[in-house]
Each structure stands twice: as structure tokens, then as C-alpha cells.
């Protein structure tokens, strides 16, 4: 019955991962977790185990919670329901849970790990499991503000060479601040959503005037997306040392990009319609607490960043990604080579006093390494279309064709040799609307 305690270490969704999503369930959509190929109805489990918001803890207390995360934050999951998010899970969004902050997140994770690890709760757990194959997952939270960064030196260098040949590939500001732009939160969709090919203006080098029509250089960008929980006051920056208290978790993110529209429109104010038509994120949000064994030093920052961007919080993450194009793996980007830390990105985006709030999302920017096979977008991988890639079925591609499917996947090292999985991030391209 307790198969969830006997999972192999290489299972990416074992007890060391425990991500969150929102699923359509009988009684209404609500927050779930995941073990292997099953969802855990957290509301049902909290009720079954006697651990619901506002109620006295039952047997969880007698056994003592494994509160490693909670203890590290100076709290203890035993003997208190303060901050326990049972009620916030019975909601069609993660935002009420995100609002509760890092102590409640740690408390919830410690509780869930303890329940799943104890034979005492086997019947309750078994009753709260639902096969994922029978569920539909929603966008896990209403995306508040969305910022996309540009934190890979290899990506920025390659794009600079392609878009601005003859100039320095990195702009003079690039190594002094994490460059980003505010994107369109309302067009962020959950994995599995079809993407309609966008229309717009483009003007190739040989075109005397711009033309209008479906994009003919539709691309992807393999990124991580960081999910913000808790708010800050307008006018008060979030210091670097406090950033991780606001970074709840991580998703895979595909920043669909129409390179022809982008190339014509982006000077001087940056990305606009070439990016805003759709961005896909995983249905599963993996809490940062699952990635503690994946912390790595940044590859090295020279020149040293200004003091507000410097400190111990500025670390990277050891996450291996892969890009599948119609089922063929065409690239394996490595997140650990990113130049700027997620903590530096969040400190920078609020340093002018811009407030943050639960549901904010910031993307890392395309993850690219120095080798061709680690480039995280097709603009780089095919060098602007000059070097087509060959898929497993023998067909070749430069940019996306109608009907193509992209899936991003990723794993990270977990504790004691376990593997931590991130949620898949997939989407299929549909033809442009006829009006194009
Ligand atoms: Ca991007």
C-alpha cells in the first residue's frame, strides 16, 4: 500500500520533491502535490490526518514532524497550527498559500514529508491519491507581474553576434546589472496549451518596406521561471539577503519568440509583440526547499557587482534541462552556468522601490552554455537558420512549423542521491488565424 515510500532515488517526483499544482477535482479546483504519477489532494489529506487550519493537530503532533526546514527558520512544526495552510489549499490558485510566507511553506512541507513517511497515515494518504492520468491541471496561480531577464552570458553573447554583427556582443551595461523587461502576464499559459502562430510586421534585410503576416521565424526560449510569494511595500527595495524569503519555487518556462517580429520592433525599447502573444509555464511549481542540494556558486562575476547585488544569497542552481522538438532531444542547457543569480534578479527588479506581490513571476532568460548542444533557443542552435537541426525522424528544422510540439524537461540533484524533477513545460504550434 505504501509504494510511495519505496520509490527509487531516480524517481524525479519522490518524497524529496513534492511540488504544487492546481487540479480540477470533484468539489472544485484546488491545490495538489505529487508523488510519482499520482496527485495528492492536500485538502483531503489535511482533513483526514486531523491537520486543518484552525484545528488542534491530531496524531501529527504525537509523532513529531520532521521540521528540518521549519527549524532552520526558527520555528517548529510541532504543536502549532500557526500558519498551517490547510485552508489556503482549498482554492483554485496557489496565491493564498504564497501569501503565507516562508515559515508556513516550510511548515507545510515538513508536515507533508512526515505524513508521507509514516506508516501511521498510510490509509489517509492512499485515500488522497489520484492518478495524474485522470486529472487536468490549471495555471497554478494568477500571474501578477511578469519580468523576463537575460541572465546567460553565452545567450546574450550569441544573440548580440546574430542581431548586431560588427558590434560588441555584450552591451556595456550587461555585466553591471541583470537586464530584463516587463512582459505580459495575461498571456502566460499552463503547459499543454496550444500556441497560435502570431502575426505581425516584419522587415527582412532585403525588404524595402515592412510586410504583415504570420511569423516565419517562430522560436522557443528554454528558461526557469521563479515564483514570488509575499509582498513588499512600494518604495522599499527587497535587499539581496531577503530575496530567497520571497522566492517560493521554480517552474520551467518557454518564452515563445517570433524572431522576425522581434528583430524589426525591438529598437529602441526592447521586446514587445514578438514575445507577448504567449509564454508557457509548467503546471507544477517545485519549492526552492527541494533544491537545497542544487545550490552552486555562480560561474564568476567580473567586474564585481555593486554592493546591492553582492552577498552570500547570490548563488546559482545546478539544474539540467533538455529541449524536445517533436520528441527528439535537440539541446541540453545547463542552468548552473548562468551569470546572474535569481537573488540578484529579484533584488535588482525591486531596487528602485517597485513593490512585489504573491504571484509575481520572473524568467531567467534563455539558458545557454558555451557548446552548441547546450543552446536554449533555435535562433542560436541553428545560428539564425543557417545550420538546420535534424530530428530523429530525419526531418530538418530551423524554426517552428505548424503542428510542431516542444517539451522542456529538467532535473536537479536532491538530498542523498535523489533526483528532483521539475514539471514538464509543453506546447504545440497551431496555424495562424486566417485573418493574417
Ligand atoms: Ca526570454
Coordinates of C-alpha atoms and ligand atoms in Angstrom, one line a residue:
X1 CA 0.0 0.0 0.0
X2 CA 2.8 2.4 0.9
X3 CA 4.5 2.3 -2.5
X4 CA 5.3 6.0 -2.2
X5 CA 8.0 5.1 0.5
X6 CA 9.7 2.6 -1.8
X7 CA 10.3 4.8 -4.8
X8 CA 13.8 4.6 -6.3
X9 CA 16.2 7.5 -5.9
X10 CA 16.0 8.3 -9.6
X11 CA 12.2 8.9 -9.4
X12 CA 12.1 12.6 -10.1
X13 CA 8.8 13.1 -8.1
X14 CA 9.6 11.2 -4.9
X15 CA 9.3 12.5 -1.3
X16 CA 12.2 14.9 -1.8
X17 CA 10.4 16.9 -4.5
X18 CA 6.8 17.4 -3.5
X19 CA 5.8 20.2 -6.0
X20 CA 2.5 22.0 -6.0
X21 CA -0.1 22.4 -8.7
X22 CA -3.8 23.2 -9.1
X23 CA -6.0 20.4 -10.3
X24 CA -9.7 20.1 -11.3
X25 CA -11.1 17.8 -8.6
X26 CA -14.6 16.8 -7.5
X27 CA -15.8 19.7 -5.4
X28 CA -13.8 22.2 -7.3
X29 CA -10.2 23.1 -8.3
X30 CA -7.7 23.1 -5.5
X31 CA -4.0 22.7 -4.7
X32 CA -2.4 19.3 -5.0
X33 CA 1.0 17.9 -4.6
X34 CA 2.6 15.0 -6.5
X35 CA 4.2 11.6 -5.8
X36 CA 5.4 9.8 -8.9
X37 CA 2.4 9.6 -11.3
X38 CA -0.2 10.5 -8.6
X39 CA -1.5 13.8 -7.3
X40 CA -2.1 14.2 -3.6
X41 CA -5.3 16.0 -2.7
X42 CA -3.8 18.2 0.1
X43 CA -7.1 19.4 1.4
X44 CA -8.4 15.9 1.8
X45 CA -5.1 14.7 3.4
X46 CA -5.1 17.6 5.9
X47 CA -8.6 16.8 6.9
X48 CA -8.0 13.1 7.1
X49 CA -5.0 13.5 9.2
X50 CA -6.7 16.0 11.5
X51 CA -4.4 18.8 10.5
X52 CA -6.5 21.6 9.2
X53 CA -6.2 25.3 9.6
X54 CA -7.6 26.4 13.0
X55 CA -8.0 22.9 14.4
X56 CA -5.9 21.3 17.0
X57 CA -3.3 19.0 15.4
X58 CA -4.0 15.3 16.0
X59 CA -1.6 12.5 15.5
X60 CA 0.8 14.6 13.5
X61 CA 1.8 16.1 16.8
X62 CA 2.2 12.9 18.7
X63 CA 4.8 11.7 16.3
X64 CA 6.6 14.9 15.8
X65 CA 7.1 16.5 12.5
X66 CA 10.3 16.3 10.6
X67 CA 10.6 20.0 10.6
X68 CA 14.1 20.4 9.2
X69 CA 13.0 23.3 7.0
X70 CA 10.9 24.9 9.7
X71 CA 13.5 24.6 12.4
X72 CA 16.1 26.2 10.2
X73 CA 13.8 29.2 10.1
X74 CA 13.5 29.3 13.9
X75 CA 10.0 27.7 14.1
X76 CA 8.8 24.3 14.8
X77 CA 6.1 22.4 13.0
X78 CA 5.2 20.5 16.2
X79 CA 2.4 21.7 18.4
X80 CA 1.1 24.6 16.4
X81 CA -1.2 25.2 13.5
X82 CA 0.0 28.8 13.2
X83 CA 0.5 29.4 9.5
X84 CA -0.5 25.9 8.6
X85 CA -2.0 26.4 5.1
X86 CA -4.8 23.8 5.1
X87 CA -7.5 26.3 4.2
X88 CA -5.3 28.0 1.6
X89 CA -5.1 24.8 -0.4
X90 CA -8.8 24.6 -0.9
X91 CA -8.6 27.3 -3.5
X92 CA -8.2 27.3 -7.3
X93 CA -4.8 29.1 -7.1
X94 CA -1.5 28.9 -5.1
X95 CA -1.7 32.6 -4.3
X96 CA -3.3 32.3 -0.8
X97 CA -0.6 29.8 0.0
X98 CA 2.1 32.0 -1.4
X99 CA 0.8 34.9 0.7
X100 CA 1.5 32.9 3.9
X101 CA 5.3 33.2 3.5
X102 CA 8.4 31.1 4.2
X103 CA 7.6 29.8 7.7
X104 CA 4.2 28.4 6.5
X105 CA 5.8 27.0 3.4
X106 CA 8.4 25.2 5.5
X107 CA 5.8 24.0 8.0
X108 CA 3.6 22.7 5.2
X109 CA 6.5 20.8 3.6
X110 CA 7.7 19.3 6.8
X111 CA 4.1 18.2 7.6
X112 CA 3.7 16.6 4.2
X113 CA 7.0 14.8 4.3
X114 CA 6.2 13.5 7.8
X115 CA 2.8 12.2 6.8
X116 CA 4.0 10.5 3.7
X117 CA 6.9 8.9 5.6
X118 CA 4.9 7.5 8.4
X119 CA 3.1 4.1 8.2
X120 CA 0.6 5.5 10.7
X121 CA -1.0 7.6 7.9
X122 CA -1.0 5.1 5.1
X123 CA -4.7 4.8 4.8
X124 CA -5.2 8.5 4.8
X125 CA -2.6 9.0 2.1
X126 CA -4.0 6.2 0.0
X127 CA -7.4 7.9 0.1
X128 CA -6.0 11.2 -1.1
X129 CA -4.1 9.9 -4.1
X130 CA -5.4 10.4 -7.6
X131 CA -3.8 9.1 -10.8
X132 CA -2.4 12.1 -12.8
X133 CA -3.8 10.5 -16.0
X134 CA -7.3 11.2 -14.8
X135 CA -6.7 14.9 -13.9
X136 CA -6.5 18.2 -15.7
X137 CA -4.1 20.8 -14.3
X138 CA -4.7 24.5 -14.4
X139 CA -2.4 27.5 -14.4
X140 CA -1.2 27.2 -10.8
X141 CA -1.5 30.8 -9.9
X142 CA -2.8 34.1 -11.3
X143 CA 0.4 35.7 -12.6
X144 CA 0.7 39.1 -11.1
X145 CA 3.6 41.0 -12.7
X146 CA 5.9 39.2 -15.1
X147 CA 9.6 40.2 -15.8
X148 CA 11.9 38.3 -18.1
X149 CA 15.6 38.6 -17.6
X150 CA 18.6 37.9 -19.8
X151 CA 21.0 36.3 -17.4
X152 CA 23.0 33.9 -19.5
X153 CA 26.3 35.4 -20.8
X154 CA 26.5 32.8 -23.5
X155 CA 23.0 33.5 -24.8
X156 CA 23.4 37.3 -24.6
X157 CA 26.7 37.0 -26.5
X158 CA 25.3 34.7 -29.2
X159 CA 22.2 36.9 -29.7
X160 CA 24.4 40.0 -29.8
X161 CA 26.5 38.5 -32.6
X162 CA 23.4 37.5 -34.6
X163 CA 21.4 40.7 -34.1
X164 CA 24.3 43.2 -34.0
X165 CA 27.1 41.8 -36.1
X166 CA 30.2 44.0 -36.0
X167 CA 29.4 45.4 -32.6
X168 CA 30.5 44.3 -29.1
X169 CA 28.1 41.3 -28.5
X170 CA 27.5 42.3 -24.9
X171 CA 26.1 45.8 -24.3
X172 CA 28.2 48.0 -21.8
X173 CA 25.7 47.5 -19.0
X174 CA 25.4 43.7 -19.2
X175 CA 27.9 42.8 -16.5
X176 CA 26.8 45.5 -14.2
X177 CA 23.1 44.7 -13.9
X178 CA 20.7 41.8 -14.7
X179 CA 18.9 43.2 -17.8
X180 CA 15.2 42.5 -18.0
X181 CA 11.9 43.8 -19.3
X182 CA 8.3 43.7 -18.1
X183 CA 6.3 41.2 -20.1
X184 CA 2.6 40.4 -20.5
X185 CA 1.4 38.4 -17.5
X186 CA -2.1 37.8 -19.0
X187 CA -0.8 35.6 -21.8
X188 CA 1.1 33.2 -19.6
X189 CA -0.5 29.8 -20.1
X190 CA -0.1 26.3 -18.5
X191 CA 1.8 23.5 -20.1
X192 CA -0.2 21.7 -22.7
X193 CA -1.9 24.8 -24.0
X194 CA -1.8 25.1 -27.8
X195 CA 0.0 28.2 -29.2
X196 CA -1.4 30.0 -32.2
X197 CA 1.3 31.3 -34.6
X198 CA 1.4 35.1 -34.2
X199 CA 1.0 37.6 -37.0
X200 CA 2.8 40.9 -37.1
X201 CA 5.1 43.2 -39.0
X202 CA 8.5 42.0 -40.2
X203 CA 11.1 43.5 -42.5
X204 CA 14.0 41.4 -43.6
X205 CA 17.3 43.0 -44.7
X206 CA 16.3 42.7 -48.4
X207 CA 12.7 44.0 -47.9
X208 CA 12.3 47.7 -49.0
X209 CA 9.3 48.1 -46.7
X210 CA 7.8 46.0 -43.9
X211 CA 5.2 43.3 -44.6
X212 CA 2.4 41.9 -42.4
X213 CA 1.7 38.2 -41.9
X214 CA 2.3 35.1 -39.9
X215 CA 5.7 34.9 -38.2
X216 CA 8.1 32.7 -40.3
X217 CA 10.8 32.6 -37.6
X218 CA 8.9 31.3 -34.6
X219 CA 11.2 30.2 -31.8
X220 CA 11.4 29.0 -28.2
X221 CA 13.4 30.1 -25.2
X222 CA 14.2 27.4 -22.5
X223 CA 14.2 29.2 -19.2
X224 CA 13.4 28.8 -15.5
X225 CA 10.6 30.9 -14.0
X226 CA 10.8 31.9 -10.4
X227 CA 7.5 32.2 -8.4
X228 CA 7.3 35.0 -5.9
X229 CA 5.4 34.8 -2.6
X230 CA 4.7 37.5 -0.1
X231 CA 4.8 41.2 -0.8
X232 CA 6.9 44.3 -0.2
X233 CA 5.9 47.9 0.3
X234 CA 6.0 50.4 -2.5
X235 CA 9.2 52.4 -2.1
X236 CA 11.1 49.8 -0.2
X237 CA 13.5 47.6 -2.1
X238 CA 13.9 43.9 -1.2
X239 CA 17.5 43.5 -0.1
X240 CA 19.6 40.7 -1.6
X241 CA 19.7 38.9 1.7
X242 CA 15.9 38.8 1.9
X243 CA 15.2 37.7 -1.6
X244 CA 15.0 33.9 -1.0
X245 CA 12.3 34.5 1.6
X246 CA 10.2 35.7 -1.4
X247 CA 11.2 33.1 -4.0
X248 CA 8.8 30.3 -3.3
X249 CA 9.6 28.0 -6.2
X250 CA 10.5 27.3 -9.7
X251 CA 8.8 26.3 -13.0
X252 CA 10.1 25.6 -16.4
X253 CA 9.2 28.4 -18.8
X254 CA 9.1 28.6 -22.6
X255 CA 9.3 32.2 -23.8
X256 CA 7.9 31.7 -27.3
X257 CA 9.5 34.3 -29.5
X258 CA 8.8 35.5 -33.1
X259 CA 12.3 36.4 -34.2
X260 CA 11.2 38.3 -37.3
X261 CA 8.7 40.4 -35.5
X262 CA 11.2 41.0 -32.7
X263 CA 14.1 42.0 -34.9
X264 CA 12.0 44.7 -36.6
X265 CA 10.4 46.1 -33.5
X266 CA 12.9 45.8 -30.6
X267 CA 14.9 49.0 -31.1
X268 CA 14.9 51.2 -29.0
X269 CA 12.5 49.9 -26.3
X270 CA 13.0 46.2 -26.3
X271 CA 10.8 43.1 -26.8
X272 CA 7.1 43.8 -27.4
X273 CA 4.7 41.9 -29.8
X274 CA 7.4 39.3 -30.7
X275 CA 7.1 37.9 -27.2
X276 CA 3.8 38.9 -25.7
X277 CA 1.5 36.5 -27.6
X278 CA 2.2 33.6 -25.2
X279 CA 4.5 32.2 -22.6
X280 CA 4.2 28.7 -21.3
X281 CA 5.0 27.5 -17.7
X282 CA 4.9 24.1 -16.0
X283 CA 1.8 23.2 -14.1
X284 CA 4.0 22.1 -11.2
X285 CA 5.8 24.6 -9.0
X286 CA 8.8 23.0 -7.3
X287 CA 9.5 24.7 -4.0
X288 CA 13.0 26.1 -3.5
X289 CA 13.3 23.9 -0.4
X290 CA 13.5 20.9 -2.7
X291 CA 16.6 22.4 -4.4
X292 CA 18.9 22.9 -1.4
X293 CA 21.3 20.2 -2.7
X294 CA 21.4 22.0 -6.0
X295 CA 22.9 25.3 -4.8
X296 CA 26.1 26.1 -6.6
X297 CA 28.5 29.0 -6.8
X298 CA 28.0 31.4 -9.7
X299 CA 30.5 30.9 -12.5
X300 CA 32.3 34.1 -11.5
X301 CA 31.3 37.8 -11.9
X302 CA 33.9 40.2 -13.2
X303 CA 33.7 43.1 -12.6
X304 CA 32.4 42.7 -9.0
X305 CA 28.7 43.7 -8.9
X306 CA 27.7 46.9 -7.0
X307 CA 27.1 46.3 -3.2
X308 CA 23.3 45.9 -3.5
X309 CA 23.9 42.9 -5.8
X310 CA 26.7 41.3 -3.7
X311 CA 26.3 38.8 -0.9
X312 CA 26.0 35.2 0.1
X313 CA 22.5 35.0 -1.4
X314 CA 23.9 35.3 -4.9
X315 CA 24.3 31.6 -5.7
X316 CA 23.2 29.6 -8.7
X317 CA 21.3 26.3 -9.2
X318 CA 22.6 23.0 -10.6
X319 CA 19.7 22.2 -12.9
X320 CA 20.0 20.2 -16.2
X321 CA 17.4 21.0 -18.8
X322 CA 16.5 19.4 -22.1
X323 CA 14.6 20.6 -25.1
X324 CA 12.5 18.1 -27.0
X325 CA 11.3 19.0 -30.6
X326 CA 8.6 16.6 -31.7
X327 CA 10.1 14.1 -29.3
X328 CA 13.8 14.5 -30.4
X329 CA 16.1 15.9 -27.8
X330 CA 17.9 18.8 -29.6
X331 CA 19.5 20.6 -26.7
X332 CA 20.6 20.1 -23.1
X333 CA 21.0 23.6 -21.5
X334 CA 22.7 23.7 -18.0
X335 CA 21.3 26.3 -15.6
X336 CA 24.4 26.2 -13.3
X337 CA 26.3 28.3 -15.9
X338 CA 24.0 31.3 -15.7
X339 CA 25.9 34.6 -14.9
X340 CA 23.3 36.3 -12.6
X341 CA 21.7 34.6 -9.6
X342 CA 17.9 34.6 -9.1
X343 CA 18.5 36.5 -5.9
X344 CA 20.3 39.3 -7.8
X345 CA 17.5 39.4 -10.3
X346 CA 14.8 39.9 -7.6
X347 CA 17.0 42.5 -5.7
X348 CA 17.5 44.4 -8.9
X349 CA 13.9 44.5 -10.1
X350 CA 12.9 46.0 -6.7
X351 CA 15.9 48.2 -6.1
X352 CA 14.0 51.3 -7.4
X353 CA 11.3 50.7 -4.8
X354 CA 9.0 48.8 -7.1
X355 CA 6.9 46.6 -4.9
X356 CA 6.5 42.8 -5.4
X357 CA 3.5 40.6 -4.6
X358 CA 2.5 37.0 -4.5
X359 CA 2.1 35.6 -8.0
X360 CA 4.9 37.7 -9.5
X361 CA 6.9 35.6 -11.9
X362 CA 10.4 36.3 -13.3
X363 CA 12.1 34.4 -16.0
X364 CA 15.8 33.7 -16.0
X365 CA 16.3 34.4 -19.7
X366 CA 17.3 31.7 -22.2
X367 CA 19.6 29.1 -20.7
X368 CA 22.6 28.6 -23.0
X369 CA 26.1 27.2 -22.5
X370 CA 29.3 27.5 -24.5
X371 CA 28.7 24.4 -26.6
X372 CA 26.3 24.3 -29.5
X373 CA 24.3 21.4 -27.9
X374 CA 23.6 23.5 -24.8
X375 CA 22.0 26.4 -26.6
X376 CA 18.5 27.1 -25.3
X377 CA 16.8 28.6 -28.4
X378 CA 16.7 27.8 -32.1
X379 CA 18.0 31.3 -33.1
X380 CA 21.3 30.2 -31.5
X381 CA 21.0 26.4 -32.1
X382 CA 20.6 26.9 -35.9
X383 CA 22.6 30.2 -35.9
X384 CA 19.7 32.2 -37.2
X385 CA 18.6 29.4 -39.6
X386 CA 21.9 28.8 -41.3
X387 CA 22.5 25.4 -39.6
X388 CA 19.3 23.3 -39.5
X389 CA 18.9 20.6 -36.9
X390 CA 17.9 17.1 -37.8
X391 CA 15.2 15.4 -35.8
X392 CA 15.0 11.7 -35.0
X393 CA 12.6 11.1 -37.9
X394 CA 15.1 12.5 -40.4
X395 CA 13.3 15.8 -41.0
X396 CA 15.1 19.1 -40.6
X397 CA 14.1 22.3 -38.9
X398 CA 15.3 25.8 -38.4
X399 CA 12.3 27.5 -36.8
X400 CA 9.0 26.0 -35.7
X401 CA 6.5 24.6 -38.2
X402 CA 2.7 24.3 -37.6
X403 CA 2.0 21.2 -35.7
X404 CA 5.4 21.0 -34.0
X405 CA 5.4 20.2 -30.3
X406 CA 8.1 21.4 -27.9
X407 CA 8.6 19.9 -24.4
X408 CA 11.1 21.3 -21.9
X409 CA 12.2 19.0 -19.1
X410 CA 14.6 19.4 -16.2
X411 CA 16.1 17.6 -13.2
X412 CA 18.4 18.6 -10.3
X413 CA 20.4 16.8 -7.7
X414 CA 18.4 16.2 -4.4
X415 CA 19.5 15.0 -1.0
X416 CA 21.2 11.6 -0.6
X417 CA 21.4 10.9 -4.3
X418 CA 17.8 11.5 -5.0
X419 CA 16.7 13.3 -8.2
X420 CA 14.5 16.3 -8.1
X421 CA 12.2 16.8 -11.1
X422 CA 10.8 20.0 -12.5
X423 CA 7.4 20.0 -14.1
X424 CA 7.3 19.5 -17.9
X425 CA 6.6 22.5 -20.0
X426 CA 5.0 21.7 -23.3
X427 CA 3.1 23.3 -26.2
X428 CA 2.1 22.7 -29.8
X429 CA 2.0 25.2 -32.6
X430 CA -1.3 25.9 -34.4
X431 CA -1.5 27.7 -37.7
X432 CA -2.0 31.5 -37.7
X433 CA -5.6 32.8 -37.7
X434 CA -7.0 33.1 -41.2
X435 CA -7.2 36.9 -40.9
X436 CA -3.4 37.0 -41.2
Ligands
LIG1 CA1 13.3 35.3 -22.7

